[in-house]
Amino acid sequence: MDNCLFCRIMKGEIPSAKVYENDYVYAFRDINPQAPVHVLVIPKKHFSSLNDTAAADDRDLAECLRAIPVIAAQEKLETGYRVVSNCGPDACQSVQHLHFHILGGAQMSEKMS
Ligand code: 5GP
Ligand code: ZN
């Protein structure tokens, strides 16, 4: 997807603070952090959201989930973290490339919405 912001970040066309990468996944710091640690994990293949993954290879999705605890350990989030994937307008999804927010580094609210 030539015009997708996160595809361009993943390809290095737009700079980002990379925290993790493998053949399937790229992860980088959110430009507008909402917690002391705020990392975005994206599949290297373009899916617009979870709603766009019915035909995805399992590996592309599984690698995102498997990367999360690796990144959490790297970021020293031993006491916990939250994972969020906003999907669609009601959830305020603003970038149409599937991504998982890892939020941590402070006690969070029990409220999630
Ligand atoms: P969404 O609202 O779609 O769930 O999350 C998109 C996230 O991408 C937001 O938290 C926003 O701060 C982040 N973001 C938007 N543009 C950029 C950018 O150019 N670089 C980085 N690192 N993060 C971005
Ligand atoms: Zn994309």
GROMACS .gro file of N, CA and C and ligand atoms in nm:
model
  364
    1MET      N    1   0.086  -0.120   0.000
    1MET     CA    2   0.000   0.000   0.000
    1MET      C    3   0.089   0.125   0.000
    2ASP      N    4   0.103   0.186  -0.116
    2ASP     CA    5   0.197   0.296  -0.133
    2ASP      C    6   0.170   0.415  -0.042
    3ASN      N    7   0.044   0.442  -0.018
    3ASN     CA    8   0.010   0.563   0.057
    3ASN      C    9  -0.017   0.539   0.204
    4CYS      N   10   0.007   0.416   0.250
    4CYS     CA   11  -0.023   0.384   0.390
    4CYS      C   12   0.093   0.431   0.478
    5LEU      N   13   0.061   0.511   0.579
    5LEU     CA   14   0.163   0.567   0.669
    5LEU      C   15   0.248   0.456   0.732
    6PHE      N   16   0.183   0.353   0.786
    6PHE     CA   17   0.260   0.250   0.857
    6PHE      C   18   0.338   0.162   0.760
    7CYS      N   19   0.287   0.139   0.638
    7CYS     CA   20   0.368   0.068   0.537
    7CYS      C   21   0.494   0.148   0.508
    8ARG      N   22   0.479   0.278   0.499
    8ARG     CA   23   0.595   0.364   0.468
    8ARG      C   24   0.694   0.366   0.584
    9ILE      N   25   0.643   0.368   0.708
    9ILE     CA   26   0.730   0.362   0.825
    9ILE      C   27   0.805   0.229   0.826
   10MET      N   28   0.734   0.120   0.803
   10MET     CA   29   0.795  -0.013   0.806
   10MET      C   30   0.905  -0.025   0.701
   11LYS      N   31   0.886   0.039   0.584
   11LYS     CA   32   0.987   0.032   0.477
   11LYS      C   33   1.101   0.131   0.498
   12GLY      N   34   1.091   0.217   0.602
   12GLY     CA   35   1.196   0.313   0.630
   12GLY      C   36   1.184   0.442   0.550
   13GLU      N   37   1.072   0.458   0.478
   13GLU     CA   38   1.053   0.581   0.399
   13GLU      C   39   1.019   0.700   0.488
   14ILE      N   40   0.964   0.669   0.606
   14ILE     CA   41   0.935   0.772   0.708
   14ILE      C   42   1.006   0.724   0.834
   15PRO      N   43   1.083   0.815   0.900
   15PRO     CA   44   1.160   0.771   1.016
   15PRO      C   45   1.072   0.729   1.133
   16SER      N   46   1.121   0.636   1.212
   16SER     CA   47   1.052   0.594   1.334
   16SER      C   48   1.155   0.542   1.432
   17ALA      N   49   1.115   0.535   1.558
   17ALA     CA   50   1.202   0.481   1.662
   17ALA      C   51   1.173   0.332   1.675
   18LYS      N   52   1.250   0.253   1.602
   18LYS     CA   53   1.226   0.108   1.599
   18LYS      C   54   1.262   0.044   1.731
   19VAL      N   55   1.177  -0.047   1.779
   19VAL     CA   56   1.211  -0.122   1.900
   19VAL      C   57   1.227  -0.272   1.872
   20TYR      N   58   1.172  -0.320   1.760
   20TYR     CA   59   1.178  -0.463   1.731
   20TYR      C   60   1.145  -0.485   1.584
   21GLU      N   61   1.207  -0.587   1.525
   21GLU     CA   62   1.173  -0.622   1.387
   21GLU      C   63   1.211  -0.767   1.363
   22ASN      N   64   1.126  -0.838   1.291
   22ASN     CA   65   1.166  -0.968   1.235
   22ASN      C   66   1.106  -0.976   1.095
   23ASP      N   67   1.103  -1.095   1.035
   23ASP     CA   68   1.057  -1.106   0.896
   23ASP      C   69   0.909  -1.070   0.880
   24TYR      N   70   0.833  -1.075   0.987
   24TYR     CA   71   0.687  -1.060   0.979
   24TYR      C   72   0.634  -0.933   1.045
   25VAL      N   73   0.712  -0.877   1.135
   25VAL     CA   74   0.663  -0.776   1.229
   25VAL      C   75   0.759  -0.658   1.236
   26TYR      N   76   0.704  -0.539   1.253
   26TYR     CA   77   0.785  -0.420   1.281
   26TYR      C   78   0.720  -0.351   1.402
   27ALA      N   79   0.801  -0.302   1.494
   27ALA     CA   80   0.747  -0.233   1.611
   27ALA      C   81   0.827  -0.106   1.637
   28PHE      N   82   0.756  -0.001   1.676
   28PHE     CA   83   0.818   0.131   1.690
   28PHE      C   84   0.742   0.212   1.793
   29ARG      N   85   0.806   0.317   1.844
   29ARG     CA   86   0.743   0.399   1.949
   29ARG      C   87   0.637   0.490   1.888
   30ASP      N   88   0.524   0.499   1.959
   30ASP     CA   89   0.417   0.588   1.915
   30ASP      C   90   0.466   0.733   1.925
   31ILE      N   91   0.432   0.813   1.823
   31ILE     CA   92   0.478   0.952   1.818
   31ILE      C   93   0.410   1.038   1.925
   32ASN      N   94   0.297   0.993   1.974
   32ASN     CA   95   0.221   1.069   2.074
   32ASN      C   96   0.188   0.975   2.191
   33PRO      N   97   0.290   0.943   2.272
   33PRO     CA   98   0.272   0.836   2.370
   33PRO      C   99   0.164   0.866   2.474
   34GLN      N  100   0.086   0.765   2.503
   34GLN     CA  101  -0.021   0.779   2.603
   34GLN      C  102   0.011   0.702   2.731
   35ALA      N  103   0.134   0.658   2.743
   35ALA     CA  104   0.184   0.591   2.865
   35ALA      C  105   0.336   0.604   2.859
   36PRO      N  106   0.405   0.582   2.973
   36PRO     CA  107   0.552   0.593   2.969
   36PRO      C  108   0.615   0.505   2.862
   37VAL      N  109   0.559   0.385   2.842
   37VAL     CA  110   0.599   0.301   2.727
   37VAL      C  111   0.478   0.287   2.637
   38HIS      N  112   0.492   0.324   2.511
   38HIS     CA  113   0.382   0.313   2.414
   38HIS      C  114   0.443   0.272   2.281
   39VAL      N  115   0.429   0.144   2.251
   39VAL     CA  116   0.490   0.085   2.130
   39VAL      C  117   0.377   0.036   2.040
   40LEU      N  118   0.395   0.053   1.909
   40LEU     CA  119   0.302   0.003   1.809
   40LEU      C  120   0.363  -0.118   1.740
   41VAL      N  121   0.290  -0.227   1.736
   41VAL     CA  122   0.335  -0.350   1.670
   41VAL      C  123   0.250  -0.369   1.546
   42ILE      N  124   0.316  -0.381   1.430
   42ILE     CA  125   0.240  -0.395   1.305
   42ILE      C  126   0.290  -0.517   1.227
   43PRO      N  127   0.198  -0.583   1.154
   43PRO     CA  128   0.244  -0.685   1.059
   43PRO      C  129   0.307  -0.615   0.939
   44LYS      N  130   0.409  -0.677   0.880
   44LYS     CA  131   0.471  -0.616   0.762
   44LYS      C  132   0.377  -0.620   0.642
   45LYS      N  133   0.287  -0.719   0.640
   45LYS     CA  134   0.184  -0.721   0.535
   45LYS      C  135   0.074  -0.623   0.573
   46HIS      N  136   0.020  -0.558   0.472
   46HIS     CA  137  -0.085  -0.458   0.499
   46HIS      C  138  -0.221  -0.525   0.518
   47PHE      N  139  -0.281  -0.503   0.635
   47PHE     CA  140  -0.422  -0.531   0.661
   47PHE      C  141  -0.478  -0.403   0.720
   48SER      N  142  -0.597  -0.363   0.679
   48SER     CA  143  -0.645  -0.232   0.725
   48SER      C  144  -0.686  -0.234   0.872
   49SER      N  145  -0.728  -0.350   0.921
   49SER     CA  146  -0.763  -0.364   1.064
   49SER      C  147  -0.785  -0.513   1.089
   50LEU      N  148  -0.825  -0.549   1.210
   50LEU     CA  149  -0.859  -0.690   1.236
   50LEU      C  150  -0.971  -0.737   1.145
   51ASN      N  151  -1.058  -0.646   1.105
   51ASN     CA  152  -1.170  -0.683   1.016
   51ASN      C  153  -1.124  -0.725   0.877
   52ASP      N  154  -0.997  -0.702   0.847
   52ASP     CA  155  -0.943  -0.730   0.714
   52ASP      C  156  -0.855  -0.855   0.715
   53THR      N  157  -0.867  -0.939   0.819
   53THR     CA  158  -0.770  -1.048   0.834
   53THR      C  159  -0.828  -1.188   0.808
   54ALA      N  160  -0.951  -1.194   0.756
   54ALA     CA  161  -1.014  -1.326   0.737
   54ALA      C  162  -0.928  -1.415   0.648
   55ALA      N  163  -0.864  -1.356   0.546
   55ALA     CA  164  -0.784  -1.436   0.452
   55ALA      C  165  -0.635  -1.428   0.482
   56ALA      N  166  -0.599  -1.374   0.596
   56ALA     CA  167  -0.456  -1.358   0.627
   56ALA      C  168  -0.391  -1.492   0.656
   57ASP      N  169  -0.261  -1.499   0.629
   57ASP     CA  170  -0.186  -1.616   0.675
   57ASP      C  171  -0.178  -1.611   0.827
   58ASP      N  172  -0.201  -1.725   0.891
   58ASP     CA  173  -0.195  -1.728   1.037
   58ASP      C  174  -0.062  -1.673   1.088
   59ARG      N  175   0.045  -1.702   1.019
   59ARG     CA  176   0.179  -1.663   1.064
   59ARG      C  177   0.189  -1.511   1.080
   60ASP      N  178   0.130  -1.436   0.985
   60ASP     CA  179   0.139  -1.290   0.992
   60ASP      C  180   0.073  -1.236   1.119
   61LEU      N  181  -0.035  -1.300   1.159
   61LEU     CA  182  -0.105  -1.254   1.281
   61LEU      C  183  -0.035  -1.308   1.405
   62ALA      N  184   0.001  -1.435   1.402
   62ALA     CA  185   0.062  -1.496   1.520
   62ALA      C  186   0.193  -1.428   1.556
   63GLU      N  187   0.268  -1.390   1.455
   63GLU     CA  188   0.398  -1.327   1.483
   63GLU      C  189   0.379  -1.193   1.555
   64CYS      N  190   0.272  -1.122   1.523
   64CYS     CA  191   0.245  -0.996   1.596
   64CYS      C  192   0.222  -1.026   1.743
   65LEU      N  193   0.138  -1.126   1.770
   65LEU     CA  194   0.108  -1.157   1.910
   65LEU      C  195   0.231  -1.210   1.982
   66ARG      N  196   0.309  -1.293   1.914
   66ARG     CA  197   0.429  -1.347   1.979
   66ARG      C  198   0.534  -1.239   2.005
   67ALA      N  199   0.535  -1.137   1.922
   67ALA     CA  200   0.634  -1.029   1.941
   67ALA      C  201   0.602  -0.947   2.067
   68ILE      N  202   0.475  -0.943   2.104
   68ILE     CA  203   0.434  -0.854   2.213
   68ILE      C  204   0.506  -0.886   2.345
   69PRO      N  205   0.505  -1.010   2.393
   69PRO     CA  206   0.578  -1.035   2.518
   69PRO      C  207   0.730  -1.018   2.506
   70VAL      N  208   0.782  -1.039   2.388
   70VAL     CA  209   0.926  -1.017   2.366
   70VAL      C  210   0.956  -0.868   2.384
   71ILE      N  211   0.874  -0.784   2.323
   71ILE     CA  212   0.893  -0.639   2.335
   71ILE      C  213   0.868  -0.594   2.479
   72ALA      N  214   0.766  -0.650   2.542
   72ALA     CA  215   0.737  -0.613   2.682
   72ALA      C  216   0.857  -0.644   2.772
   73ALA      N  217   0.920  -0.758   2.749
   73ALA     CA  218   1.038  -0.792   2.830
   73ALA      C  219   1.153  -0.696   2.799
   74GLN      N  220   1.170  -0.667   2.672
   74GLN     CA  221   1.275  -0.572   2.629
   74GLN      C  222   1.254  -0.436   2.694
   75GLU      N  223   1.128  -0.395   2.708
   75GLU     CA  224   1.094  -0.264   2.765
   75GLU      C  225   1.082  -0.271   2.918
   76LYS      N  226   1.111  -0.387   2.975
   76LYS     CA  227   1.111  -0.409   3.120
   76LYS      C  228   0.974  -0.384   3.183
   77LEU      N  229   0.871  -0.433   3.118
   77LEU     CA  230   0.735  -0.416   3.169
   77LEU      C  231   0.697  -0.537   3.256
   78GLU      N  232   0.783  -0.565   3.356
   78GLU     CA  233   0.764  -0.686   3.437
   78GLU      C  234   0.633  -0.684   3.514
   79THR      N  235   0.584  -0.565   3.549
   79THR     CA  236   0.464  -0.559   3.633
   79THR      C  237   0.337  -0.546   3.551
   80GLY      N  238   0.348  -0.556   3.421
   80GLY     CA  239   0.228  -0.562   3.339
   80GLY      C  240   0.222  -0.458   3.229
   81TYR      N  241   0.128  -0.478   3.143
   81TYR     CA  242   0.106  -0.387   3.029
   81TYR      C  243  -0.030  -0.415   2.970
   82ARG      N  244  -0.075  -0.325   2.887
   82ARG     CA  245  -0.205  -0.340   2.820
   82ARG      C  246  -0.182  -0.343   2.669
   83VAL      N  247  -0.261  -0.425   2.600
   83VAL     CA  248  -0.254  -0.435   2.453
   83VAL      C  249  -0.390  -0.395   2.397
   84VAL      N  250  -0.387  -0.302   2.300
   84VAL     CA  251  -0.511  -0.248   2.242
   84VAL      C  252  -0.499  -0.249   2.091
   85SER      N  253  -0.606  -0.289   2.023
   85SER     CA  254  -0.612  -0.272   1.877
   85SER      C  255  -0.744  -0.203   1.844
   86ASN      N  256  -0.737  -0.078   1.809
   86ASN     CA  257  -0.858  -0.004   1.773
   86ASN      C  258  -0.903  -0.046   1.634
   87CYS      N  259  -1.031  -0.072   1.621
   87CYS     CA  260  -1.085  -0.123   1.495
   87CYS      C  261  -1.208  -0.042   1.457
   88GLY      N  262  -1.192   0.045   1.357
   88GLY     CA  263  -1.307   0.119   1.305
   88GLY      C  264  -1.336   0.247   1.380
   89PRO      N  265  -1.431   0.323   1.328
   89PRO     CA  266  -1.456   0.458   1.379
   89PRO      C  267  -1.504   0.465   1.524
   90ASP      N  268  -1.584   0.371   1.569
   90ASP     CA  269  -1.628   0.378   1.709
   90ASP      C  270  -1.510   0.365   1.805
   91ALA      N  271  -1.406   0.296   1.762
   91ALA     CA  272  -1.286   0.280   1.846
   91ALA      C  273  -1.181   0.386   1.816
   92CYS      N  274  -1.214   0.482   1.728
   92CYS     CA  275  -1.122   0.592   1.693
   92CYS      C  276  -0.996   0.542   1.624
   93GLN      N  277  -1.006   0.436   1.544
   93GLN     CA  278  -0.889   0.394   1.465
   93GLN      C  279  -0.854   0.507   1.369
   94SER      N  280  -0.729   0.553   1.375
   94SER     CA  281  -0.690   0.669   1.293
   94SER      C  282  -0.592   0.631   1.182
   95VAL      N  283  -0.525   0.517   1.194
   95VAL     CA  284  -0.435   0.471   1.088
   95VAL      C  285  -0.487   0.335   1.041
   96GLN      N  286  -0.511   0.326   0.911
   96GLN     CA  287  -0.580   0.207   0.857
   96GLN      C  288  -0.480   0.099   0.816
   97HIS      N  289  -0.390   0.067   0.908
   97HIS     CA  290  -0.299  -0.049   0.896
   97HIS      C  291  -0.302  -0.117   1.032
   98LEU      N  292  -0.340  -0.243   1.033
   98LEU     CA  293  -0.355  -0.316   1.160
   98LEU      C  294  -0.236  -0.289   1.253
   99HIS      N  295  -0.267  -0.255   1.376
   99HIS     CA  296  -0.160  -0.233   1.474
   99HIS      C  297  -0.209  -0.264   1.614
  100PHE      N  298  -0.115  -0.304   1.697
  100PHE     CA  299  -0.141  -0.334   1.837
  100PHE      C  300  -0.061  -0.235   1.920
  101HIS      N  301  -0.132  -0.162   2.006
  101HIS     CA  302  -0.065  -0.071   2.100
  101HIS      C  303  -0.020  -0.154   2.220
  102ILE      N  304   0.105  -0.138   2.261
  102ILE     CA  305   0.151  -0.189   2.390
  102ILE      C  306   0.168  -0.067   2.480
  103LEU      N  307   0.094  -0.066   2.589
  103LEU     CA  308   0.097   0.048   2.681
  103LEU      C  309   0.142  -0.002   2.818
  104GLY      N  310   0.238   0.065   2.877
  104GLY     CA  311   0.285   0.021   3.007
  104GLY      C  312   0.377   0.122   3.071
  105GLY      N  313   0.431   0.080   3.187
  105GLY     CA  314   0.524   0.166   3.258
  105GLY      C  315   0.460   0.246   3.369
  106ALA      N  316   0.330   0.229   3.391
  106ALA     CA  317   0.259   0.297   3.499
  106ALA      C  318   0.132   0.219   3.529
  107GLN      N  319   0.081   0.237   3.651
  107GLN     CA  320  -0.047   0.174   3.686
  107GLN      C  321  -0.157   0.233   3.600
  108MET      N  322  -0.239   0.149   3.540
  108MET     CA  323  -0.348   0.197   3.455
  108MET      C  324  -0.482   0.190   3.525
  109SER      N  325  -0.576   0.261   3.465
  109SER     CA  326  -0.711   0.260   3.516
  109SER      C  327  -0.777   0.125   3.489
  110GLU      N  328  -0.871   0.086   3.576
  110GLU     CA  329  -0.949  -0.036   3.549
  110GLU      C  330  -1.043  -0.013   3.432
  111LYS      N  331  -1.076   0.115   3.409
  111LYS     CA  332  -1.168   0.150   3.302
  111LYS      C  333  -1.095   0.138   3.167
  112MET      N  334  -1.161   0.081   3.070
  112MET     CA  335  -1.094   0.062   2.940
  112MET      C  336  -1.158   0.141   2.828
  113SER      N  337  -1.263   0.213   2.853
  113SER     CA  338  -1.326   0.287   2.743
  113SER      C  339  -1.365   0.428   2.787
  1145GP     P1  340  -0.503   0.435   1.625
  1145GP     O1  341  -0.568   0.563   1.670
  1145GP     O2  342  -0.526   0.411   1.478
  1145GP     O3  343  -0.538   0.316   1.710
  1145GP     O4  344  -0.347   0.453   1.649
  1145GP     C1  345  -0.263   0.519   1.560
  1145GP     C2  346  -0.143   0.561   1.641
  1145GP     O5  347  -0.043   0.598   1.551
  1145GP     C3  348  -0.169   0.683   1.731
  1145GP     O6  349  -0.146   0.647   1.868
  1145GP     C4  350  -0.071   0.787   1.681
  1145GP     O7  351  -0.011   0.863   1.784
  1145GP     C5  352   0.032   0.703   1.606
  1145GP     N1  353   0.094   0.771   1.496
  1145GP     C6  354   0.032   0.847   1.399
  1145GP     N2  355   0.122   0.892   1.310
  1145GP     C7  356   0.243   0.846   1.352
  1145GP     C8  357   0.375   0.861   1.300
  1145GP     O8  358   0.401   0.925   1.198
  1145GP     N3  359   0.475   0.800   1.369
  1145GP     C9  360   0.452   0.727   1.482
  1145GP     N4  361   0.558   0.673   1.542
  1145GP     N5  362   0.329   0.710   1.533
  1145GP    C10  363   0.225   0.769   1.468
  115ZN      ZN  364  -0.012  -0.040   0.544
   0.00000   0.00000   0.00000
